[in-house]
Amino acid sequence: MSLNAFITEETIEGDEDGPLDGKTIAVKDNISTKGLRTTCGSAMLEDYVPPYDATVVERVKAAGATIVGKANMDEFGMGTTTETSAYGPTKNPVDEDRVPGGSSGGSAAAVAAGDADLALGSDTGGSIRCPAAFCGVVGIKPTYGLVSRYGLVAYANSLEQIGPIAPTVEDAAALLDVISGPDAHDGTTRDEGENSDYAAAADGDVEGLTIGVPIEFVEGADDGVVEAFWDAIEDLEAQGAEYTEVSMPSVEKAVAAYYVIAMSEASSNLARFDGVRYGKSGGYEGNWNEAFARAREEGFGPEVKRRILLGTYALSAGYHDKYYAKAQDARAWVKQDFDSAFEDVDVLASPTMPVPPFKLGESLDDPLQMYLADANTVPINLANLPAISVPAGETEGLPVGLQLIGPKFDEETIIRAASAVEN
């Protein structure tokens, strides 16, 4: 049975003799690839072929990797299951009756199934870490500004980052080495990681490491997930780390704040898909407003429409201060809680996802359930911090991911801790 991990399967050879020479890589379909169709999982862009490569694509090609296709995804990155794609759902290679997670589900499924050695995903609220956890692979969400977003089709600019998905921590770190660093095309990039050697950090040395466990990230999680999580923490203790419980009361508001901010930014970003500048066009009768409405009605799926409507409402006159401004206040609170926690610990740890992979179709009729599943991942995006998901056992034969969170631009420490979990 096909996993439907790719929207477009086409090979683009990279340069020779680079650090990724001989490696194949799947590229999420919201990352621009020159001459290769980039749809964002949407009918709106079914015929869009970018005239340029994203910076990360230029870098992986220069490093010798061979692109093997554009990976399936939730439409415009909006989803947790890769079921909102206009090109059909992707199946989880661990259990084909279950979702691979999202929105980078095609990328994670391709790596887990061995259809690609590596993959690029994007993470707005957990969209790399969720599918990595559900498919039993490794995914890194870098610090905001470590990796260029030039060429990434925008969903929520202040939250999203491109990052690696790979079968091992060292492989993911090696890909991060290639794609990180400043970029003249992206003014938000920083030079903190320019001379880092992330692959070398995957040495498994956690002697003396202090791990904080935010109790709010563990409460309410599935019993099997919690058991696997604590087993992993005990393994880290056995290797010389120590843990302490911490409290982060702000995370109670994080999901609500995240969705107000993300949907508001999506409402603005997706306004360009009007049938004139981008998207479906031609053949519509009536004035511009009627043609605009028709193009968006036909081009966008239900989840994208829902988020645009909610985001537009949150930004509308009379409601901006009631919703969007309060969400930004909550975001600041989340950042403060993380800053306070890192005064006492080196990394924070939690289950990546509070539940095992959903069954296909299980969450489509209940979007609130899908939103709440992001409870452990969205706070990291609100605070613009780095995080990694690494396999940490199973529950009822399904993968469980351990999430490790670090201070800004301290990818080395979370990579080192993740490699200890892996070992």
Coordinates of C-alpha atoms in Angstrom, one line a residue:
M1 CA 0.0 0.0 0.0
S2 CA 1.3 3.4 -0.9
L3 CA 2.0 5.8 2.0
N4 CA 1.3 8.8 -0.2
A5 CA 4.4 10.5 1.3
F6 CA 5.2 12.5 -1.8
I7 CA 3.1 15.0 -3.9
T8 CA 5.8 15.2 -6.6
E9 CA 8.5 12.6 -7.1
E10 CA 11.3 13.9 -9.2
T11 CA 15.1 13.6 -8.8
I12 CA 17.4 16.7 -8.7
E13 CA 21.1 15.8 -8.3
G14 CA 23.3 17.8 -5.9
D15 CA 26.9 18.7 -6.3
E16 CA 29.6 16.1 -5.7
D17 CA 31.9 15.7 -2.8
G18 CA 29.9 17.6 -0.2
P19 CA 29.2 16.5 3.3
L20 CA 25.8 15.1 2.2
D21 CA 27.2 13.4 -1.0
G22 CA 25.3 10.2 -1.6
K23 CA 22.4 11.1 0.7
T24 CA 18.8 11.4 -0.6
I25 CA 16.5 14.1 0.8
A26 CA 12.8 14.8 0.7
V27 CA 11.8 18.4 0.7
K28 CA 8.5 19.5 2.3
D29 CA 6.2 20.9 -0.4
N30 CA 6.1 24.5 1.1
I31 CA 9.8 25.0 0.5
S32 CA 10.6 26.5 -3.0
T33 CA 12.5 24.3 -5.5
K34 CA 13.4 25.9 -8.8
G35 CA 11.7 24.2 -11.7
L36 CA 10.0 21.7 -9.4
R37 CA 6.3 22.1 -8.5
T38 CA 5.6 23.5 -5.0
T39 CA 2.0 23.2 -4.0
C40 CA 1.9 23.6 -0.2
G41 CA -0.5 20.6 -0.2
S42 CA -3.1 22.9 -1.7
A43 CA -5.2 23.0 -4.9
M44 CA -4.6 26.7 -4.9
L45 CA -1.0 26.1 -6.0
E46 CA -1.4 22.9 -7.9
D47 CA 0.4 24.4 -11.0
Y48 CA 2.9 26.6 -9.2
V49 CA 6.6 26.1 -10.2
P50 CA 9.0 28.4 -8.3
P51 CA 11.6 30.3 -10.3
Y52 CA 14.2 30.0 -7.5
D53 CA 15.4 27.7 -4.8
A54 CA 14.9 28.4 -1.1
T55 CA 18.2 29.0 0.7
V56 CA 18.0 25.7 2.4
V57 CA 17.6 23.9 -0.9
E58 CA 20.6 25.7 -2.4
R59 CA 22.6 24.6 0.6
V60 CA 21.6 20.9 0.6
K61 CA 22.3 20.7 -3.1
A62 CA 25.7 22.4 -2.7
A63 CA 26.4 19.8 0.1
G64 CA 25.8 16.9 -2.4
A65 CA 22.3 15.7 -1.4
T66 CA 20.0 14.4 -4.1
I67 CA 16.4 15.7 -3.9
V68 CA 14.0 12.8 -4.5
G69 CA 10.7 14.6 -4.3
K70 CA 8.4 17.1 -2.6
A71 CA 6.8 15.6 0.5
N72 CA 3.1 15.7 1.3
M73 CA 1.9 18.0 4.1
D74 CA -1.2 19.5 5.7
E75 CA -2.5 22.3 3.4
F76 CA -0.3 25.4 3.9
G77 CA 1.0 23.7 7.1
M78 CA -2.3 23.9 8.8
G79 CA -2.9 20.6 10.6
T80 CA -1.4 17.9 12.9
T81 CA -2.1 14.8 10.9
T82 CA -1.3 15.5 7.1
E83 CA -4.9 14.8 6.4
T84 CA -5.8 18.3 5.2
S85 CA -3.7 17.9 2.1
A86 CA -5.5 18.4 -1.2
Y87 CA -3.6 15.4 -2.5
G88 CA -4.9 12.9 0.1
P89 CA -3.6 11.8 3.5
T90 CA -0.2 10.3 4.2
K91 CA -0.1 7.0 6.1
N92 CA 2.2 6.2 9.0
P93 CA 4.7 3.6 8.0
V94 CA 4.7 2.2 11.5
D95 CA 0.9 1.5 11.3
E96 CA -0.8 2.4 8.0
D97 CA -4.2 2.8 9.7
R98 CA -2.8 5.8 11.6
V99 CA -1.6 9.3 10.8
P100 CA 2.1 10.2 10.5
G101 CA 1.5 13.5 12.3
G102 CA 1.8 16.9 10.7
S103 CA 2.1 19.1 9.1
S104 CA 5.5 17.7 7.9
G105 CA 4.0 14.2 7.8
G106 CA 5.2 13.3 4.3
S107 CA 8.8 14.2 5.3
A108 CA 8.8 12.1 8.4
A109 CA 7.0 9.1 6.7
A110 CA 9.5 9.2 3.8
V111 CA 12.4 9.0 6.3
A112 CA 10.8 6.3 8.5
A113 CA 9.9 4.2 5.4
G114 CA 13.4 4.5 4.0
D115 CA 12.2 6.4 0.9
A116 CA 14.7 9.2 1.7
D117 CA 17.8 9.3 3.9
L118 CA 16.9 12.8 5.2
A119 CA 14.1 15.3 4.9
L120 CA 13.4 19.0 5.4
G121 CA 10.3 20.1 7.2
S122 CA 8.9 23.3 8.7
D123 CA 7.8 23.8 12.2
T124 CA 5.2 26.5 13.1
G125 CA 3.8 24.9 16.2
G126 CA 5.3 21.4 16.3
S127 CA 5.1 20.4 12.6
I128 CA 8.5 18.8 12.6
R129 CA 8.5 17.3 16.1
C130 CA 5.0 15.9 16.0
P131 CA 5.5 13.7 12.9
A132 CA 9.0 12.8 14.1
A133 CA 7.4 11.5 17.3
F134 CA 4.5 9.7 15.5
C135 CA 6.8 8.0 12.9
G136 CA 9.7 7.1 15.3
V137 CA 12.4 9.3 13.8
V138 CA 14.3 12.4 14.9
G139 CA 13.2 16.0 14.2
I140 CA 14.8 19.3 15.2
K141 CA 13.0 22.6 15.4
P142 CA 15.9 25.2 15.4
T143 CA 16.0 28.5 17.3
Y144 CA 14.2 31.2 15.4
G145 CA 16.8 32.8 13.2
L146 CA 19.3 30.0 13.0
V147 CA 18.0 28.7 9.6
S148 CA 16.9 31.0 6.7
R149 CA 13.2 31.1 5.9
Y150 CA 13.9 32.5 2.4
G151 CA 11.9 30.4 0.0
L152 CA 9.5 29.0 2.7
V153 CA 5.9 29.8 1.7
A154 CA 4.8 31.8 4.8
Y155 CA 2.0 30.6 7.1
A156 CA 3.0 32.4 10.4
N157 CA 6.2 34.4 10.0
S158 CA 7.0 35.0 13.7
L159 CA 6.7 31.3 14.6
E160 CA 7.9 29.1 11.8
Q161 CA 11.4 27.6 11.2
I162 CA 12.8 25.1 8.7
G163 CA 14.5 22.1 10.2
P164 CA 15.8 18.6 9.6
I165 CA 14.2 15.1 10.0
A166 CA 16.4 12.1 10.0
P167 CA 16.6 8.5 11.3
T168 CA 19.3 9.4 13.9
V169 CA 20.3 12.3 16.0
E170 CA 23.7 12.6 14.3
D171 CA 22.2 12.6 10.9
A172 CA 19.7 15.3 11.8
A173 CA 22.6 17.3 13.4
A174 CA 24.7 16.9 10.2
L175 CA 21.8 18.3 8.1
L176 CA 21.4 21.2 10.5
D177 CA 25.1 22.0 10.1
V178 CA 24.4 22.3 6.3
I179 CA 21.3 24.5 6.4
S180 CA 22.1 26.8 9.4
G181 CA 23.8 30.2 9.3
P182 CA 23.1 33.8 8.2
D183 CA 21.5 34.6 4.9
A184 CA 21.4 38.0 3.2
H185 CA 17.9 37.1 1.9
D186 CA 16.5 36.7 5.4
G187 CA 17.0 39.6 7.8
T188 CA 15.8 37.5 10.8
T189 CA 18.8 35.1 10.5
R190 CA 21.6 35.3 13.0
D191 CA 25.3 34.2 12.9
E192 CA 25.3 32.3 16.3
G193 CA 25.4 28.9 14.6
E194 CA 27.7 29.8 11.8
N195 CA 30.8 28.0 13.2
S196 CA 29.0 25.3 15.2
D197 CA 29.5 21.6 14.7
Y198 CA 26.2 20.1 15.6
A199 CA 27.1 16.6 14.4
A200 CA 30.0 16.5 16.8
A201 CA 27.7 17.4 19.7
A202 CA 25.9 14.1 19.2
D203 CA 28.3 12.4 21.6
G204 CA 25.9 11.2 24.3
D205 CA 27.7 12.9 27.2
V206 CA 25.2 14.0 29.7
E207 CA 27.3 13.8 32.8
G208 CA 26.3 16.6 35.1
L209 CA 23.4 17.8 32.9
T210 CA 20.4 19.2 34.8
I211 CA 17.0 18.4 33.2
G212 CA 13.9 20.2 34.1
V213 CA 10.5 18.5 33.7
P214 CA 7.6 21.0 33.5
I215 CA 4.8 19.2 35.3
E216 CA 2.2 20.9 33.1
F217 CA 3.7 19.1 30.0
V218 CA 3.2 15.7 31.6
E219 CA -0.2 16.0 33.3
G220 CA -3.0 14.7 31.3
A221 CA -0.9 12.8 28.8
D222 CA -1.7 9.2 27.8
D223 CA -0.6 6.7 30.4
G224 CA 1.6 4.7 28.0
V225 CA 3.2 7.9 26.8
V226 CA 4.0 9.0 30.4
E227 CA 5.5 5.6 31.2
A228 CA 7.8 5.7 28.2
F229 CA 8.7 9.3 29.0
W230 CA 9.8 8.5 32.6
D231 CA 11.7 5.5 31.5
A232 CA 13.7 7.8 29.2
I233 CA 14.4 10.2 32.0
E234 CA 15.6 7.3 34.2
D235 CA 17.9 6.2 31.4
L236 CA 19.4 9.7 31.3
E237 CA 19.8 9.7 35.1
A238 CA 21.7 6.4 34.8
Q239 CA 24.1 8.1 32.3
G240 CA 24.9 10.9 34.8
A241 CA 22.2 13.5 34.3
E242 CA 19.9 14.7 37.1
Y243 CA 16.3 15.9 36.8
T244 CA 14.1 18.2 38.8
E245 CA 10.4 19.1 38.3
V246 CA 9.6 22.7 37.4
S247 CA 6.3 24.6 37.0
M248 CA 5.4 26.7 34.0
P249 CA 1.9 28.0 34.6
S250 CA 1.8 30.1 31.4
V251 CA 1.5 27.0 29.2
E252 CA -2.1 26.8 30.2
K253 CA -2.7 29.8 27.9
A254 CA -0.1 28.8 25.2
V255 CA -2.4 26.8 22.9
A256 CA -5.0 29.6 22.8
A257 CA -2.4 32.3 22.3
Y258 CA -0.6 30.3 19.6
Y259 CA -3.7 29.8 17.5
V260 CA -4.8 33.4 17.8
I261 CA -1.4 34.6 16.6
A262 CA -0.9 31.9 14.0
M263 CA -4.3 32.3 12.5
S264 CA -4.0 36.1 12.5
E265 CA -0.7 35.9 10.6
A266 CA -2.1 33.3 8.2
S267 CA -5.0 35.6 7.4
S268 CA -2.5 38.3 6.4
N269 CA -0.1 36.0 4.6
L270 CA -2.6 34.1 2.6
A271 CA -4.3 37.3 1.3
R272 CA -1.9 37.1 -1.7
F273 CA -3.6 34.0 -3.0
D274 CA -6.3 36.0 -4.9
G275 CA -6.3 34.4 -8.3
V276 CA -4.3 37.4 -9.7
R277 CA -0.9 37.4 -8.0
Y278 CA -0.9 33.7 -7.0
G279 CA -3.3 30.8 -7.1
K280 CA -6.2 29.7 -9.3
S281 CA -7.1 32.3 -11.9
G282 CA -9.1 32.8 -15.1
G283 CA -12.6 32.0 -16.2
Y284 CA -14.4 33.6 -13.4
E285 CA -17.3 35.9 -14.1
G286 CA -18.3 39.0 -12.2
N287 CA -16.3 41.8 -10.6
W288 CA -13.0 41.5 -8.8
N289 CA -14.5 40.8 -5.4
E290 CA -16.6 37.9 -6.9
A291 CA -13.6 36.5 -8.8
F292 CA -11.5 36.8 -5.6
A293 CA -14.1 34.9 -3.6
R294 CA -14.5 32.2 -6.2
A295 CA -10.7 31.6 -6.5
R296 CA -10.4 31.2 -2.8
E297 CA -13.5 29.1 -2.4
E298 CA -12.2 26.6 -5.0
G299 CA -8.5 26.8 -4.0
F300 CA -8.6 26.5 -0.3
G301 CA -9.7 23.5 1.8
P302 CA -11.9 23.6 4.9
E303 CA -9.1 23.9 7.5
V304 CA -7.4 26.7 5.7
K305 CA -10.7 28.6 5.4
R306 CA -11.4 28.1 9.0
R307 CA -8.1 29.5 10.1
I308 CA -8.3 32.5 7.7
L309 CA -11.8 33.3 9.0
L310 CA -10.8 33.1 12.7
G311 CA -7.6 35.1 12.0
T312 CA -9.4 37.8 10.2
Y313 CA -12.0 38.0 13.0
A314 CA -9.2 38.3 15.6
L315 CA -7.6 41.2 13.7
S316 CA -10.9 43.0 12.9
A317 CA -11.8 46.4 14.3
G318 CA -13.0 46.2 17.9
Y319 CA -11.5 42.7 18.5
H320 CA -7.8 43.3 18.0
D321 CA -7.2 44.2 21.6
K322 CA -9.6 41.6 22.9
Y323 CA -7.8 38.7 21.2
Y324 CA -4.6 39.4 19.3
A325 CA -3.1 41.8 21.9
K326 CA -4.0 39.5 24.7
A327 CA -2.4 36.6 22.8
Q328 CA 0.8 38.6 22.5
D329 CA 0.7 39.2 26.3
A330 CA 0.4 35.5 26.9
R331 CA 3.3 34.9 24.5
A332 CA 5.5 37.2 26.6
W333 CA 4.4 35.3 29.7
V334 CA 5.5 32.0 28.1
K335 CA 8.9 33.4 27.2
Q336 CA 9.3 34.6 30.8
D337 CA 8.5 31.2 32.2
F338 CA 11.1 29.6 29.9
D339 CA 13.7 32.2 30.9
S340 CA 13.1 31.5 34.6
A341 CA 13.3 27.8 34.1
F342 CA 16.6 28.0 32.3
E343 CA 18.1 29.9 35.3
D344 CA 18.1 26.6 37.1
V345 CA 18.3 23.8 34.5
D346 CA 20.3 23.1 31.3
V347 CA 17.4 21.6 29.3
L348 CA 13.7 20.9 29.7
A349 CA 12.1 17.6 28.8
S350 CA 8.6 16.5 28.0
P351 CA 6.7 14.0 25.9
T352 CA 6.7 15.4 22.4
M353 CA 3.0 14.5 21.9
P354 CA 0.7 13.8 24.8
V355 CA -1.0 10.9 22.8
P356 CA 0.0 8.1 20.4
P357 CA -0.7 8.6 16.7
F358 CA -4.4 9.2 15.9
K359 CA -6.2 6.7 13.6
L360 CA -6.8 8.1 10.1
G361 CA -10.0 10.2 10.1
E362 CA -10.2 10.3 13.9
S363 CA -9.6 14.0 14.4
L364 CA -11.0 15.5 11.2
D365 CA -14.5 16.0 12.6
D366 CA -13.1 17.5 15.8
P367 CA -10.6 20.3 15.0
L368 CA -10.4 21.3 18.7
Q369 CA -9.0 17.8 19.6
M370 CA -6.3 18.4 16.9
Y371 CA -5.5 21.8 18.2
L372 CA -5.1 20.6 21.8
A373 CA -2.8 17.8 20.8
D374 CA -0.2 20.6 20.1
A375 CA -0.1 21.5 23.8
N376 CA 3.5 20.4 24.4
T377 CA 5.0 21.8 21.2
V378 CA 3.5 25.3 20.6
P379 CA 5.0 26.9 23.7
I380 CA 8.5 26.4 22.1
N381 CA 7.5 28.3 19.0
L382 CA 6.0 31.1 21.0
A383 CA 9.3 31.5 22.8
N384 CA 11.4 31.0 19.6
L385 CA 13.5 28.3 21.3
P386 CA 15.2 25.1 19.9
A387 CA 13.7 21.7 20.5
I388 CA 14.3 18.1 19.3
S389 CA 12.1 15.1 19.3
V390 CA 13.9 11.7 19.7
P391 CA 12.3 8.2 19.8
A392 CA 11.9 7.2 23.5
G393 CA 10.2 3.8 23.4
E394 CA 6.7 2.7 22.4
T395 CA 3.2 2.3 23.8
E396 CA 1.1 -0.5 22.4
G397 CA 3.5 -0.9 19.5
L398 CA 3.3 2.8 18.6
P399 CA 6.3 5.3 18.8
V400 CA 6.7 7.8 21.6
G401 CA 8.8 10.8 21.3
L402 CA 10.8 12.6 24.0
Q403 CA 11.1 16.4 23.5
L404 CA 14.2 18.2 24.7
I405 CA 14.1 22.0 24.8
G406 CA 17.1 24.3 25.2
P407 CA 17.9 28.0 25.6
K408 CA 18.1 30.1 22.4
F409 CA 20.9 29.0 20.1
D410 CA 22.0 26.1 22.4
E411 CA 21.2 23.4 19.9
E412 CA 24.4 21.5 20.9
T413 CA 23.1 20.7 24.4
I414 CA 19.7 19.3 23.2
I415 CA 21.5 17.3 20.5
R416 CA 23.9 15.9 23.1
A417 CA 21.1 14.9 25.4
A418 CA 19.0 13.4 22.6
S419 CA 22.0 11.3 21.5
A420 CA 22.1 9.9 25.0
V421 CA 18.5 9.0 24.8
E422 CA 19.1 7.3 21.5
N423 CA 22.1 5.4 22.8

